[in-house]
PDB file of C-alpha atoms in Angstrom:
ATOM      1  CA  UNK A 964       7.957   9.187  -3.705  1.00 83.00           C
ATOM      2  CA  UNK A 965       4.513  10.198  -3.161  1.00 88.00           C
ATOM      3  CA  UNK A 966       4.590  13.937  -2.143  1.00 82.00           C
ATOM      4  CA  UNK A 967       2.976  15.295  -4.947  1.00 83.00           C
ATOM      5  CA  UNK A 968       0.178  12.398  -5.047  1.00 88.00           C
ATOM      6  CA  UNK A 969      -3.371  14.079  -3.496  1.00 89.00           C
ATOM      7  CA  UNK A 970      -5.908  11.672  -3.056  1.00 92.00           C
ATOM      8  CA  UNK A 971      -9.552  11.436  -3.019  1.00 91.00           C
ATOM      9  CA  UNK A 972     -11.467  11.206   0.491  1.00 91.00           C
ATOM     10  CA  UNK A 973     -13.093   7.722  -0.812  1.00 91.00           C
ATOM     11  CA  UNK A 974     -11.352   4.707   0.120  1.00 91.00           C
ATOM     12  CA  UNK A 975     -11.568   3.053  -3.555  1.00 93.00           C
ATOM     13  CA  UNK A 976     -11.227   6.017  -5.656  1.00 95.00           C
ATOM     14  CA  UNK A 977      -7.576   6.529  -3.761  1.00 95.00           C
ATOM     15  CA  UNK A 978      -6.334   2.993  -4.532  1.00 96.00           C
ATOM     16  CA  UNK A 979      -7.249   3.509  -7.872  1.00 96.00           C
ATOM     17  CA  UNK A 980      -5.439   6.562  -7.712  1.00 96.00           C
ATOM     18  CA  UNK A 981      -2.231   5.129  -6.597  1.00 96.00           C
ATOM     19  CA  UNK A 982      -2.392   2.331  -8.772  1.00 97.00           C
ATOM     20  CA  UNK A 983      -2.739   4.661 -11.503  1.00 97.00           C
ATOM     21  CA  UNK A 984       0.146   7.065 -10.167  1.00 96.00           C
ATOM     22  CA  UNK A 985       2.662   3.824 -10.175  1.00 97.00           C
ATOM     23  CA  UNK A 986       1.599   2.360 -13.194  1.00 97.00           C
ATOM     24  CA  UNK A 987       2.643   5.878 -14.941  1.00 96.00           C
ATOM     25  CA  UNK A 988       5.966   5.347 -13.156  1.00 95.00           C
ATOM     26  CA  UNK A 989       6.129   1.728 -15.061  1.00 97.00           C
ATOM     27  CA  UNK A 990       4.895  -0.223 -12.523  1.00 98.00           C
ATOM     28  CA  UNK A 991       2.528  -3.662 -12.986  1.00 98.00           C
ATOM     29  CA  UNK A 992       0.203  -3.564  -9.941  1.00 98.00           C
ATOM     30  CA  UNK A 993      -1.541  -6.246  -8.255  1.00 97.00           C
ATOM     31  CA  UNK A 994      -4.843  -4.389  -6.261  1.00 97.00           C
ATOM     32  CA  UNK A 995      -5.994  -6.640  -2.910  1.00 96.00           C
ATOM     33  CA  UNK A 996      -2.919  -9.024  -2.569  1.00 95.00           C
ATOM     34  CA  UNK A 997      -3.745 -11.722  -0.748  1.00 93.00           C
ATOM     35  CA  UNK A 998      -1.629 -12.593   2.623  1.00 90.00           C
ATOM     36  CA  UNK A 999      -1.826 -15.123   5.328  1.00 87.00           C
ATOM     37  CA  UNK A1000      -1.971 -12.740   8.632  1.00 77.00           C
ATOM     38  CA  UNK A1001      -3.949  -9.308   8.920  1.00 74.00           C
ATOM     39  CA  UNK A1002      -2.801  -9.061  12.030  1.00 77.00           C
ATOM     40  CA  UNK A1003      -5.186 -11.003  14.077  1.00 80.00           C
ATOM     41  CA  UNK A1004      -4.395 -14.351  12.656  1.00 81.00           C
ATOM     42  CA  UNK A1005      -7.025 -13.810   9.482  1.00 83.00           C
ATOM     43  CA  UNK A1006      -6.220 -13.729   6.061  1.00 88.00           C
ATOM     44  CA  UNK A1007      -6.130 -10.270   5.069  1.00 90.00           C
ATOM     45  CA  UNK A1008      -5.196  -8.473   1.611  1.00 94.00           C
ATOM     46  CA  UNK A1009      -2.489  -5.698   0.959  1.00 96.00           C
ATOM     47  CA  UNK A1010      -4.160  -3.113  -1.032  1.00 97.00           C
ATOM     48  CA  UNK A1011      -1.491  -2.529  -3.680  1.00 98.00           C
ATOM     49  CA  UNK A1012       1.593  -4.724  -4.550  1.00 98.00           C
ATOM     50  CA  UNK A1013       3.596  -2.695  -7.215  1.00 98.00           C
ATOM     51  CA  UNK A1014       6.259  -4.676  -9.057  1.00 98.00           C
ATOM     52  CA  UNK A1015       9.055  -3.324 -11.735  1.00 97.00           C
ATOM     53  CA  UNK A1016      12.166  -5.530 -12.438  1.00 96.00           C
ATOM     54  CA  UNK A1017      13.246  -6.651  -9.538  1.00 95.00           C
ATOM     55  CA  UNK A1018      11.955  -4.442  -7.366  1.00 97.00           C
ATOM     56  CA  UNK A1019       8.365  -5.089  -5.221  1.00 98.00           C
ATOM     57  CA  UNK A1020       6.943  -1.967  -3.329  1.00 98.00           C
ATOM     58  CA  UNK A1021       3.888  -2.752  -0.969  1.00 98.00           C
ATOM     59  CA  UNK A1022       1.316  -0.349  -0.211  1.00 98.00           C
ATOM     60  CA  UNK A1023      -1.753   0.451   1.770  1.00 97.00           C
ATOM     61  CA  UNK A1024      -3.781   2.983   1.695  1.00 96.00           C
ATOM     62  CA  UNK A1025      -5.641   4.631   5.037  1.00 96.00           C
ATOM     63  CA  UNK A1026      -7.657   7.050   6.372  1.00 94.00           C
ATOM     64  CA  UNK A1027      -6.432   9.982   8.245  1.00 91.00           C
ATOM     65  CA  UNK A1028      -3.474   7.861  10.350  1.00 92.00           C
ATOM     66  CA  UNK A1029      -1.830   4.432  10.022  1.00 93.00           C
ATOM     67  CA  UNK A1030      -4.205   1.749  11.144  1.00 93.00           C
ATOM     68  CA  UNK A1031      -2.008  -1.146  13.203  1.00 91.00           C
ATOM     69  CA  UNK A1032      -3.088  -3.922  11.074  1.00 90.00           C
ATOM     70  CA  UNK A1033      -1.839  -2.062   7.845  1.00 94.00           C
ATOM     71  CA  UNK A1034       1.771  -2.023   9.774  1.00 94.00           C
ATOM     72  CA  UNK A1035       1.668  -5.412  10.656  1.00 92.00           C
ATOM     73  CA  UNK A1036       0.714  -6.455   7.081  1.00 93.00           C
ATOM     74  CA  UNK A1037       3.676  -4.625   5.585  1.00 95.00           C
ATOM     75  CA  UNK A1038       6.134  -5.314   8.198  1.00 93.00           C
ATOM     76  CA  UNK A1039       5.600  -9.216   7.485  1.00 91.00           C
ATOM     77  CA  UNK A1040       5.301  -8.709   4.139  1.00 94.00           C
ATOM     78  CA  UNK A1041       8.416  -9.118   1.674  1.00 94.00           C
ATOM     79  CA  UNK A1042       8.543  -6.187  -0.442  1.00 97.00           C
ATOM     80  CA  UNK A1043      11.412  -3.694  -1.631  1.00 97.00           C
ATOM     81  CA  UNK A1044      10.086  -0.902   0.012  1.00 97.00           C
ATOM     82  CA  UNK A1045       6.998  -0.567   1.941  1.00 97.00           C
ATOM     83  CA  UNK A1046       4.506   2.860   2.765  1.00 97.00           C
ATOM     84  CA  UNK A1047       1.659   3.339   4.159  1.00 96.00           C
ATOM     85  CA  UNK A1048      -0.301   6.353   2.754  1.00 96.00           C
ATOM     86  CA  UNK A1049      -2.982   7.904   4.062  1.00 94.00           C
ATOM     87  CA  UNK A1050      -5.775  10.044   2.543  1.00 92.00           C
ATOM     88  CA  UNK A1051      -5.110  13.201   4.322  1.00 86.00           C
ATOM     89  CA  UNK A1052      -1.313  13.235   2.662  1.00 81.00           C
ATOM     90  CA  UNK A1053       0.122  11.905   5.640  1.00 84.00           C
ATOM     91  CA  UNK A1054       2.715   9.051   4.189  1.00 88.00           C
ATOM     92  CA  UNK A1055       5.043   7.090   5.934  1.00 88.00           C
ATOM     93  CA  UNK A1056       7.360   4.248   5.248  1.00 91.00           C
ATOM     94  CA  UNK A1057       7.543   0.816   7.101  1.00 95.00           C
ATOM     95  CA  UNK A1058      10.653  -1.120   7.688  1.00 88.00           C
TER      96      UNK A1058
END
């Protein structure tokens, strides 16, 4: 889904930029989604929630590799489909 997407090196900018992509796939997107558990028992916030009929896609958006806490988020998160994708191109899905 997102092998064509290149992203800026600046955490914001790429959010932005995959908000943007999905919206231009029809997509309404919800940026910093609140949840209950980050991982360590804080309240924490999904970077993207993408929603299209009935169909919700999670994402979040890291660095250079999959940070734990962005796993955990998704994995406990109820969403369609679920990626991680990471600045350097590297994009994987959680189930």
């Amino acid at each position: 889904m997102f092998e064509n997407l290149k992203l800026t090196d600046n955490a914001k900018i790429a959010q932005c930029e995959v908000r943007n992509y999905m919206q231009s796939l029809g997509y309404k997107c919800v940026l910093e989604y609140e949840v209950k558990d980050r991982y360590d028992g804080n309240s924490g916030r999904i970077d993207i929630v993408c929603f299209k009929d009935k169909e919700t896609i999670a994402i979040e958006v890291d660095n250079k590799t999959p940070r734990k806490k962005s796993i955990y988020k998704l994995k406990n998160f109820n969403a369609n489909k679920k990626y991680v994708i990471c600045r350097n191109g590297k994009n994987i899905e959680v189930n």
